[in-house]
Short mmCIF file of C-alpha atoms and ligand atoms in Angstrom, two decimals:
data_model
loop_
_atom_site.label_atom_id
_atom_site.label_comp_id
_atom_site.label_asym_id
_atom_site.label_seq_id
_atom_site.Cartn_x
_atom_site.Cartn_y
_atom_site.Cartn_z
CA MET A 702 19.51 106.84 25.12
CA LYS A 703 21.55 104.65 27.61
CA LEU A 704 24.82 103.17 27.23
CA ASP A 705 26.04 100.82 29.96
CA ARG A 706 29.87 101.04 30.92
CA ARG A 707 29.80 97.44 29.36
CA THR A 708 28.86 98.61 25.93
CA VAL A 709 31.34 101.26 25.87
CA LEU A 710 34.13 99.58 27.08
CA MET A 711 34.03 96.55 25.03
CA GLN A 712 32.79 98.65 21.67
CA GLY A 713 35.07 101.49 22.05
CA ALA A 714 33.62 102.95 18.86
CA ALA A 715 30.73 104.32 20.84
CA ALA A 716 32.50 106.03 23.68
CA PHE A 717 32.44 109.53 22.85
CA ALA A 718 28.65 109.87 21.89
CA LEU A 719 28.30 109.85 25.75
CA THR A 720 29.25 113.56 25.89
CA LEU A 721 26.77 114.37 23.27
CA PRO A 722 22.95 115.68 23.71
CA GLY A 723 19.83 113.89 22.53
CA THR A 724 19.95 113.22 18.66
CA GLN A 725 23.04 114.32 17.85
CA ALA A 726 24.51 111.71 20.16
CA LEU A 727 22.61 108.99 18.14
CA ALA A 728 23.64 110.11 14.92
CA ALA A 729 27.15 110.07 16.19
CA THR A 730 26.60 106.51 17.34
CA ARG A 731 25.53 105.80 14.09
CA ARG A 732 28.34 107.40 12.05
CA ASN A 733 31.20 106.03 14.81
CA ARG A 734 29.63 102.25 14.26
CA ILE A 735 30.91 102.60 10.96
CA VAL A 736 33.42 105.11 10.90
CA THR A 737 35.47 104.70 13.69
CA PRO A 738 36.80 101.46 13.67
CA ILE A 739 37.96 101.97 10.44
CA LEU A 740 39.32 105.49 11.45
CA ARG A 741 40.26 105.64 15.00
CA ARG A 742 40.98 102.10 16.16
CA LYS A 743 44.10 100.58 14.74
CA ILE A 744 43.03 97.03 13.11
CA VAL A 745 45.91 94.97 14.23
CA THR A 746 47.40 91.93 12.42
CA ARG A 747 47.65 88.74 14.28
CA PRO A 748 50.64 87.21 13.14
CA ASN A 749 52.12 83.74 12.93
CA ILE A 750 53.74 82.81 15.41
CA HIS A 751 56.44 81.04 13.50
CA SER A 752 57.24 84.27 11.72
CA LEU A 753 57.98 85.50 15.06
CA ALA A 754 61.96 85.85 16.50
CA LEU A 755 61.74 84.42 20.38
CA ASN A 756 62.43 88.07 21.66
CA ASP A 757 59.37 89.85 19.21
CA ALA A 758 57.69 92.37 21.00
CA ASP A 759 54.04 90.73 20.66
CA LEU A 760 55.56 87.66 21.91
CA GLN A 761 57.34 89.15 24.94
CA ALA A 762 53.63 90.89 25.61
CA TYR A 763 52.02 87.36 25.31
CA ARG A 764 54.53 86.10 27.98
CA ASP A 765 54.17 89.23 30.44
CA ALA A 766 50.50 89.17 30.25
CA VAL A 767 50.42 85.45 31.10
CA LYS A 768 52.76 85.91 33.77
CA ALA A 769 50.36 88.81 35.07
CA MET A 770 47.58 86.58 34.93
CA LYS A 771 49.05 84.26 36.37
CA ALA A 772 49.86 86.31 39.48
CA LEU A 773 46.46 87.71 39.79
CA PRO A 774 44.74 86.81 43.00
CA ALA A 775 41.51 84.62 42.31
CA SER A 776 39.56 87.54 42.96
CA ASP A 777 40.16 89.19 39.91
CA ALA A 778 38.29 87.40 36.94
CA ARG A 779 41.61 88.25 34.65
CA ASN A 780 43.08 85.42 36.63
CA TRP A 781 44.69 82.73 34.63
CA THR A 782 42.82 79.69 36.08
CA LYS A 783 39.66 82.09 36.21
CA GLN A 784 40.00 82.49 32.23
CA ALA A 785 40.09 78.88 31.87
CA GLU A 786 37.16 77.97 34.04
CA ILE A 787 35.11 80.36 31.52
CA HIS A 788 35.93 77.75 28.67
CA ASN A 789 34.85 74.63 31.52
CA ASN A 790 31.44 76.56 32.36
CA PHE A 791 30.67 77.70 29.18
CA CYS A 792 32.28 76.63 25.76
CA PRO A 793 29.94 75.19 23.40
CA HIS A 794 31.45 72.36 21.67
CA ARG A 795 29.65 69.89 18.85
CA ASN A 796 27.61 72.23 17.72
CA TRP A 797 27.04 75.74 15.35
CA PHE A 798 28.11 77.77 18.51
CA PHE A 799 31.51 76.50 18.76
CA LEU A 800 33.13 79.19 16.38
CA PRO A 801 31.78 82.15 17.63
CA TRP A 802 31.63 81.47 21.33
CA HIS A 803 35.34 80.93 20.63
CA ARG A 804 35.67 84.11 18.98
CA ALA A 805 34.44 86.38 21.35
CA TYR A 806 36.39 84.64 23.93
CA LEU A 807 39.62 85.43 22.31
CA VAL A 808 38.49 88.86 21.47
CA ALA A 809 38.13 89.30 25.23
CA PHE A 810 41.60 87.44 26.47
CA GLU A 811 43.15 89.62 23.44
CA ARG A 812 41.95 92.50 25.33
CA ILE A 813 43.08 91.59 28.85
CA CYS A 814 46.88 90.62 27.57
CA ARG A 815 46.98 94.47 26.19
CA GLN A 816 45.72 96.09 29.48
CA LEU A 817 48.40 93.78 31.50
CA SER A 818 51.18 93.71 29.12
CA GLY A 819 50.94 97.32 28.32
CA LYS A 820 51.22 96.76 25.05
CA HIS A 821 48.06 98.38 23.45
CA ASP A 822 48.57 97.15 20.13
CA PHE A 823 49.24 93.41 21.05
CA ALA A 824 47.97 90.96 18.88
CA LEU A 825 47.10 87.53 19.51
CA PRO A 826 49.60 85.22 17.38
CA TYR A 827 47.98 82.03 15.39
CA TRP A 828 49.76 78.61 15.28
CA ASP A 829 49.30 77.35 11.62
CA TRP A 830 49.94 73.68 12.67
CA THR A 831 49.22 72.81 9.01
CA ALA A 832 52.08 74.91 7.93
CA ASN A 833 54.30 73.95 11.00
CA PRO A 834 52.98 71.07 12.92
CA GLN A 835 55.39 70.87 15.78
CA LEU A 836 54.78 72.71 18.66
CA PRO A 837 56.25 76.37 18.52
CA ALA A 838 59.29 76.49 20.12
CA ALA A 839 58.39 79.44 22.30
CA PHE A 840 56.11 77.37 24.51
CA ALA A 841 58.63 74.32 24.88
CA ASP A 842 61.34 75.53 27.11
CA PRO A 843 60.70 75.53 30.51
CA ASN A 844 62.49 78.69 30.98
CA PHE A 845 63.25 81.79 28.93
CA ASN A 846 66.54 84.39 29.32
CA GLY A 847 67.24 82.29 32.25
CA GLN A 848 63.58 82.74 33.84
CA PRO A 849 60.48 80.49 34.01
CA ASN A 850 59.11 80.52 30.74
CA PRO A 851 55.00 81.64 31.37
CA LEU A 852 54.50 79.81 28.21
CA PHE A 853 55.46 76.24 29.20
CA ASP A 854 53.02 74.02 30.17
CA GLY A 855 54.62 70.50 31.67
CA ASN A 856 51.62 68.41 31.78
CA ARG A 857 51.56 67.83 27.83
CA SER A 858 52.08 64.53 25.99
CA SER A 859 55.53 65.50 24.69
CA GLN A 860 57.43 69.30 24.20
CA THR A 861 57.98 68.08 20.31
CA VAL A 862 54.48 67.24 19.88
CA SER A 863 53.79 67.47 16.16
CA ILE A 864 50.16 67.32 14.58
CA ALA A 865 50.04 64.53 12.17
CA ALA A 866 49.20 65.30 8.74
CA VAL A 867 46.23 63.27 8.98
CA TRP A 868 44.49 65.31 10.91
CA ALA A 869 45.41 68.78 9.88
CA GLY A 870 47.50 68.70 6.53
CA GLN A 871 46.93 70.74 3.50
CA SER A 872 44.70 68.54 1.81
CA VAL A 873 42.60 68.20 4.79
CA ILE A 874 42.24 71.60 5.38
CA SER A 875 41.69 72.22 1.60
CA GLN A 876 39.01 69.74 2.14
CA ILE A 877 37.19 71.97 4.90
CA ASP A 878 37.95 75.25 2.74
CA ASN A 879 36.29 73.70 0.14
CA GLU A 880 33.19 72.51 2.22
CA PRO A 881 30.01 74.25 0.73
CA THR A 882 27.57 73.83 3.52
CA PHE A 883 28.29 75.85 6.51
CA GLU A 884 26.74 73.19 9.49
CA ALA A 885 29.59 70.34 7.42
CA PHE A 886 32.29 73.18 7.81
CA ALA A 887 30.85 74.79 11.37
CA SER A 888 28.96 72.02 13.56
CA THR A 889 25.00 71.57 13.49
CA LYS A 890 22.50 73.41 14.77
CA PRO A 891 21.45 71.64 18.22
CA ALA A 892 18.03 69.75 18.05
CA SER A 893 17.13 71.43 20.70
CA SER A 894 17.10 75.40 21.93
CA GLY A 895 15.85 74.62 25.54
CA GLY A 896 17.56 73.67 29.04
CA ALA A 897 20.06 75.91 31.14
CA GLN A 898 22.78 76.44 28.66
CA PRO A 899 20.92 75.97 25.36
CA TRP A 900 24.17 77.45 23.37
CA ARG A 901 25.58 74.13 24.75
CA ASN A 902 22.90 71.48 23.70
CA PRO A 903 24.74 69.00 21.87
CA ALA A 904 24.55 68.40 17.94
CA THR A 905 27.07 66.75 15.61
CA GLU A 906 30.63 68.05 14.85
CA GLY A 907 31.49 69.41 11.59
CA LEU A 908 34.92 68.95 9.54
CA LEU A 909 36.63 71.73 11.28
CA GLU A 910 35.91 71.05 14.77
CA SER A 911 36.53 67.11 14.46
CA SER A 912 39.46 66.60 12.63
CA PRO A 913 42.26 69.75 13.39
CA HIS A 914 40.14 71.30 16.55
CA ASP A 915 39.89 68.20 18.08
CA HIS A 916 43.25 66.36 17.48
CA VAL A 917 45.24 69.32 17.89
CA HIS A 918 43.86 69.38 21.65
CA THR A 919 44.32 65.66 22.08
CA SER A 920 47.76 65.09 20.34
CA ILE A 921 48.78 67.71 23.17
CA SER A 922 46.78 66.43 25.67
CA GLY A 923 47.23 66.99 29.43
CA ASP A 924 45.41 70.42 30.29
CA MET A 925 44.70 70.71 26.51
CA GLY A 926 42.91 67.43 26.30
CA THR A 927 40.33 68.88 28.93
CA PHE A 928 37.77 71.55 29.23
CA MET A 929 40.32 73.42 31.25
CA SER A 930 42.60 73.60 27.98
CA PRO A 931 43.08 77.31 28.35
CA LEU A 932 45.51 76.60 31.12
CA ASP A 933 47.86 75.75 28.24
CA PRO A 934 48.96 79.01 26.79
CA ILE A 935 48.88 77.50 23.57
CA PHE A 936 45.25 76.81 23.68
CA TRP A 937 44.85 80.78 22.57
CA LEU A 938 47.07 80.63 19.64
CA HIS A 939 45.35 77.22 18.40
CA HIS A 940 42.05 78.71 18.59
CA CYS A 941 43.40 81.93 16.57
CA ASN A 942 44.01 79.56 13.78
CA ILE A 943 40.64 78.17 13.95
CA ASP A 944 39.22 81.69 13.96
CA ARG A 945 41.87 82.26 10.99
CA ILE A 946 40.04 79.70 9.11
CA TRP A 947 36.97 80.17 9.70
CA ASP A 948 37.54 84.02 8.16
CA ARG A 949 39.08 82.61 5.09
CA TRP A 950 35.97 80.38 4.56
CA ASN A 951 33.88 83.67 4.88
CA ARG A 952 36.11 85.73 2.83
CA ASN A 953 36.31 82.83 0.25
CA GLY A 954 32.63 83.40 -0.31
CA HIS A 955 30.67 80.80 1.99
CA ALA A 956 28.13 82.21 4.10
CA ASN A 957 27.37 81.69 7.28
CA THR A 958 23.53 80.55 8.46
CA THR A 959 21.22 83.30 8.80
CA ASP A 960 19.26 81.52 11.05
CA THR A 961 18.16 83.89 14.07
CA SER A 962 18.59 81.29 16.88
CA TRP A 963 22.22 81.39 15.92
CA LEU A 964 22.61 84.96 15.04
CA ASP A 965 20.38 86.32 18.10
CA MET A 966 22.36 83.85 20.53
CA THR A 967 23.36 86.19 23.74
CA PHE A 968 26.54 84.80 25.87
CA THR A 969 25.20 86.86 29.02
CA ASN A 970 28.50 87.76 31.01
CA HIS A 971 30.11 84.93 29.99
CA PHE A 972 33.41 86.77 29.68
CA VAL A 973 35.65 89.50 30.97
CA ASN A 974 36.72 92.51 29.86
CA ALA A 975 40.11 94.55 30.02
CA GLN A 976 39.08 95.43 33.41
CA GLY A 977 37.88 92.41 34.77
CA ASN A 978 34.27 93.06 34.43
CA PRO A 979 31.87 90.84 32.62
CA TYR A 980 31.11 91.16 29.08
CA THR A 981 28.10 90.34 27.38
CA THR A 982 27.87 89.51 23.34
CA LYS A 983 25.97 87.77 20.89
CA VAL A 984 26.77 85.85 17.70
CA SER A 985 25.62 88.79 15.27
CA ASN A 986 28.05 90.86 16.93
CA ASN A 987 31.17 88.64 16.37
CA LEU A 988 30.90 87.76 12.52
CA ASN A 989 33.21 90.70 10.96
CA ILE A 990 36.49 90.85 12.59
CA GLY A 991 37.40 94.20 11.36
CA LEU A 992 34.76 95.57 13.59
CA LEU A 993 36.30 93.58 16.67
CA GLY A 994 39.56 95.08 15.45
CA TYR A 995 41.59 92.56 14.28
CA ARG A 996 42.42 90.93 11.18
CA TYR A 997 44.80 88.07 9.51
CA PRO A 998 47.48 87.87 6.75
CA PRO A 999 46.02 87.87 3.67
CA GLN A 1000 44.79 84.46 2.78
CA PHE A 1001 44.47 82.09 0.06
CA ARG A 1002 41.91 79.28 -0.47
CA ILE A 1003 43.11 76.15 -2.73
CA PRO A 1004 40.97 76.34 -5.61
CA PRO A 1005 38.24 73.85 -6.16
CA TRP A 1006 40.09 72.28 -9.28
CA TYR A 1007 43.04 71.74 -7.49
CA LEU A 1008 41.18 70.16 -4.49
CA ALA A 1009 39.80 67.83 -7.36
CA LEU A 1010 43.30 67.02 -8.73
CA ALA A 1011 44.44 66.61 -5.03
CA VAL A 1012 41.79 64.08 -4.38
CA ASN A 1013 42.85 62.07 -7.49
CA PHE A 1014 46.26 62.00 -6.84
CA SER A 1015 47.50 62.99 -3.56
CA LYS A 1016 44.40 63.15 -1.12
CA ILE A 1017 45.84 61.00 1.57
CA PRO A 1018 49.06 62.99 2.54
CA PRO A 1019 52.16 61.02 4.27
CA VAL A 1020 51.54 60.19 7.71
CA GLU A 1021 54.20 59.01 10.33
CA LYS A 1022 53.92 55.12 10.67
CA ILE A 1023 51.37 54.15 13.11
CA ASN A 1024 52.91 52.15 16.38
CA PRO A 1025 50.10 50.70 18.34
CA GLY A 1026 52.66 49.58 21.02
CA ALA A 1027 51.80 48.01 24.23
CA LEU A 1028 48.40 49.86 24.72
CA ARG A 1029 45.34 47.50 24.60
CA ILE A 1030 43.04 48.58 21.59
CA ARG A 1031 40.66 45.70 21.47
CA GLU A 1032 39.08 44.53 18.20
CA PRO A 1033 37.59 47.47 16.26
CA VAL A 1034 33.72 47.21 15.68
CA ALA A 1035 32.37 47.20 11.59
CA ALA A 1036 29.36 48.39 10.42
CA ALA A 1037 27.60 47.49 7.51
CA VAL A 1038 25.09 50.35 6.55
CA ARG A 1039 22.37 49.19 4.37
CA LEU A 1040 20.44 52.77 3.12
CA ASN A 1041 17.05 53.01 3.08
CA THR A 1042 14.74 55.67 2.62
CA GLU A 1043 13.76 56.38 5.99
CA GLN A 1044 17.29 57.26 6.86
CA ILE A 1045 17.48 59.58 4.05
CA GLN A 1046 14.27 61.17 5.16
CA ARG A 1047 15.96 61.69 8.28
CA PHE A 1048 18.35 64.28 6.99
CA ASP A 1049 16.02 66.32 5.37
CA ARG A 1050 17.15 69.54 6.87
CA LEU A 1051 20.56 69.00 5.46
CA ARG A 1052 19.59 67.60 2.06
CA SER A 1053 19.91 70.97 0.33
CA ILE A 1054 23.63 70.09 0.52
CA LYS A 1055 25.49 70.30 -3.09
CA ILE A 1056 28.52 69.82 -4.14
CA ALA A 1057 29.94 72.73 -6.29
CA PRO A 1058 30.32 71.23 -9.76
CA ARG A 1059 34.08 71.00 -10.28
CA PRO A 1060 35.38 72.76 -13.05
CA THR A 1061 37.38 70.34 -15.63
CA GLY A 1062 40.14 70.98 -17.84
CA ALA A 1063 43.55 72.96 -17.61
CA PRO A 1064 44.34 74.92 -14.26
CA PRO A 1065 44.24 79.19 -15.03
CA THR A 1066 47.26 80.34 -16.13
CA GLY A 1067 49.40 81.93 -13.18
CA ALA A 1068 47.92 79.52 -10.59
CA ALA A 1069 50.75 77.52 -8.26
CA PRO A 1070 52.28 74.34 -10.03
CA VAL A 1071 50.22 71.32 -9.51
CA ALA A 1072 50.19 67.82 -10.76
CA PRO A 1073 49.68 68.02 -14.65
CA ALA A 1074 46.30 67.94 -15.73
CA ALA A 1075 44.51 65.08 -15.81
CA PRO A 1076 40.76 63.93 -16.14
CA VAL A 1077 38.85 65.12 -12.98
CA THR A 1078 36.19 62.89 -11.47
CA ARG A 1079 33.24 65.11 -11.15
CA ALA A 1080 31.18 64.35 -8.08
CA THR A 1081 27.66 64.41 -8.88
CA SER A 1082 26.52 63.48 -5.01
CA ARG A 1083 27.84 63.87 -1.81
CA VAL A 1084 28.04 61.07 0.77
CA ILE A 1085 28.33 61.63 4.36
CA ALA A 1086 28.19 59.38 7.31
CA PHE A 1087 26.74 60.11 10.36
CA ILE A 1088 28.27 58.56 13.13
CA ARG A 1089 26.35 59.24 16.16
CA ASP A 1090 26.71 58.54 20.03
CA VAL A 1091 30.16 57.25 20.71
CA PRO A 1092 30.81 57.24 23.85
CA PRO A 1093 34.17 58.11 24.95
CA PRO A 1094 37.15 56.22 26.35
CA ALA A 1095 36.43 56.12 29.99
CA LYS A 1096 40.19 56.89 30.74
CA GLY A 1097 42.58 58.75 28.79
CA ASN A 1098 41.69 59.05 25.00
CA ALA A 1099 42.37 58.00 21.36
CA ASP A 1100 41.81 58.24 17.65
CA VAL A 1101 39.74 56.47 15.54
CA ARG A 1102 40.30 56.35 11.64
CA VAL A 1103 37.19 55.47 9.37
CA PHE A 1104 37.92 53.04 6.82
CA VAL A 1105 35.14 52.87 3.49
CA ASN A 1106 34.95 49.34 2.00
CA MET A 1107 37.85 47.75 3.85
CA PRO A 1108 36.22 45.58 6.25
CA ASN A 1109 40.21 44.13 6.80
CA ALA A 1110 41.48 47.51 8.09
CA ASN A 1111 43.27 47.03 11.54
CA ALA A 1112 45.32 49.48 13.81
CA GLU A 1113 48.58 49.01 11.23
CA THR A 1114 46.39 50.05 8.45
CA PRO A 1115 47.96 53.29 7.47
CA ALA A 1116 45.84 56.42 6.99
CA THR A 1117 47.79 56.73 3.61
CA ASP A 1118 45.39 54.12 2.33
CA PRO A 1119 42.84 55.16 -0.16
CA HIS A 1120 40.49 53.24 1.57
CA TYR A 1121 40.75 56.26 4.55
CA ALA A 1122 37.83 58.74 4.64
CA GLY A 1123 38.65 60.81 7.80
CA GLY A 1124 38.52 60.19 11.43
CA PHE A 1125 37.77 61.39 14.95
CA THR A 1126 39.13 61.86 18.64
CA PHE A 1127 37.55 63.03 21.94
CA PHE A 1128 37.92 66.20 23.02
CA GLY A 1129 36.73 67.16 26.28
CA THR A 1130 35.87 64.09 28.19
CA GLY A 1131 38.18 65.57 30.97
CA GLN A 1132 38.02 65.28 34.48
CA HIS A 1133 37.11 68.73 35.07
CA GLY A 1134 33.98 69.37 32.93
CA GLY A 1135 31.09 67.66 35.26
CA HIS A 1136 28.46 68.05 32.82
CA ASP A 1137 30.12 66.36 30.07
CA HIS A 1138 30.24 63.12 30.07
CA GLY A 1139 27.55 62.43 27.13
CA THR A 1140 28.57 60.76 23.89
CA HIS A 1141 30.27 62.55 20.83
CA SER A 1142 28.58 62.47 17.36
CA TYR A 1143 30.89 63.35 14.18
CA MET A 1144 30.52 63.54 10.23
CA ILE A 1145 32.66 61.91 7.85
CA ASP A 1146 32.54 62.92 4.38
CA LEU A 1147 32.94 59.46 2.32
CA THR A 1148 32.93 61.44 -1.11
CA PRO A 1149 36.57 62.15 -1.76
CA ALA A 1150 37.62 58.16 -0.82
CA LEU A 1151 34.60 56.80 -2.78
CA ILE A 1152 35.99 58.83 -5.88
CA ALA A 1153 39.42 58.12 -4.96
CA LEU A 1154 38.22 54.31 -4.96
CA LYS A 1155 36.73 54.87 -8.58
CA GLU A 1156 33.35 53.08 -6.62
CA GLN A 1157 30.44 54.51 -7.26
CA PRO A 1158 27.87 54.68 -4.19
CA THR A 1159 25.75 51.91 -3.76
CA ASP A 1160 22.89 51.13 -1.76
CA LYS A 1161 25.66 49.40 0.51
CA ILE A 1162 28.51 50.86 2.19
CA ASP A 1163 30.62 49.38 4.52
CA LEU A 1164 32.29 51.24 7.37
CA LYS A 1165 34.92 50.02 9.76
CA LEU A 1166 36.07 51.99 12.65
CA VAL A 1167 39.52 51.48 14.21
CA ALA A 1168 40.70 52.76 17.24
CA VAL A 1169 44.18 54.11 17.01
CA PRO A 1170 46.74 55.15 20.32
CA ILE A 1171 47.96 58.67 20.47
CA ALA A 1172 51.23 59.06 21.39
CA GLY A 1173 52.02 59.59 24.80
CA VAL A 1174 48.42 58.99 25.71
CA SER A 1175 46.69 56.19 27.52
CA SER A 1176 43.49 54.54 25.90
CA GLU A 1177 43.26 51.47 27.81
CA GLY A 1178 40.29 49.15 26.82
CA PHE A 1179 38.78 51.52 24.92
CA GLU A 1180 36.44 50.23 21.78
CA VAL A 1181 34.44 51.89 19.49
CA LYS A 1182 30.84 51.52 19.73
CA PRO A 1183 28.81 54.21 17.90
CA GLY A 1184 25.12 54.21 18.96
CA SER A 1185 24.14 54.49 15.32
CA ILE A 1186 25.82 55.06 12.05
CA GLU A 1187 23.58 56.50 9.11
CA ILE A 1188 24.70 57.51 5.59
CA ALA A 1189 23.24 60.12 3.71
CA ILE A 1190 23.80 60.64 0.07
CA PHE A 1191 22.79 64.54 -0.69
CU1 C2O B 234 36.44 75.34 23.70
CU2 C2O B 234 39.23 74.04 21.48
O1 C2O B 234 38.02 74.35 22.79
#
């Protein structure tokens, strides 16, 4: 059998099989694949950055690694800018390769950090922007211990930026945690599998990508607003949290797609191993984080009955007052969409979506305290708006909020309004990604808003799209102009 150097380095489990001959080696390899990762390789727990003191050993190892990577010559593939170029050149966004590609990218990066910091059990921290929306202190200060802080990035919109609850708050995350459909959770399958970079063909962003993922990027802005975003050391902690939410979704019993065009997609030489050599991996080798050598602290999902209560009583989180300031956001567009058979037919592939029946009655005993039990609205169907082919702002960036059946919504209508259904922003429209001047497509689940409004879905739903500025980011002259809006009832 042949094991190439890359396989051995990146999947250390099989390493000692090389010294054994013939069938014995094969058997050992097989055994090792199952047993070794558990017995021989320590599985590290990726920590919450907010649980770490400023002088914590993992945090210091991260500073050391970033500093070392910034000091490496550009001829070394582990060089800091080279690492960001991997993202710019290969990252899939707005399709279902988004999650596995970024998982593999983080695993490779974490191993480089171990190598360069010398801390061999280093685990990449995650930033839980739902529980702690403010940029972690360790990243915000230009200096640490009287030295330049390697985790600081002076290009951010501000060093005290806080991620708004409307994009990443608990009710948004609960809705994502409880999303039953892989493609609505994880972004959709590209229509085409051809082209030079088939893993990058555009599709429609799912809820995890369009809400918290994109908005953390664009709220921080600067490097984070572009495909060179890994230049900002917070990038890696942001994606660690996205990865954690995916793992939690799986652990809570939600299955990934079994489509072989997803499982077999191979990212050939996209990544770099700890020694600076190319590393190839495929989607199906990135679905079990224990085998990749890490885990997250135990995670719990907000149960569906709580979500149903939340939809009724507190779906819309408090959000800071919107201040359109002096920025010029033009009159928003309104779209009245009438469903017809043809539009519904177009969603055949997704029509198997069924909303999980929501249990009624009292919460289980011993559960976290919630609002008093009350009649729960049972959703019999889902209503999802597909907002397609939206051209991003020519310069700067903006958020877009989507209101249901509220024709007079405007930039000052708060997201706490019950007519608010969700929103999106434009990540990766940056100066760097030469290939990426295309339009963006999103899906917004209108169901919770329709339930909260006690409005039954009918054959006519009005959507109003309102552009609002992002604090500290220009959005000069931006108008929202989707190519089309389609509404599907499942
Ligand atoms: Cu490929 Cu959040 O970036």
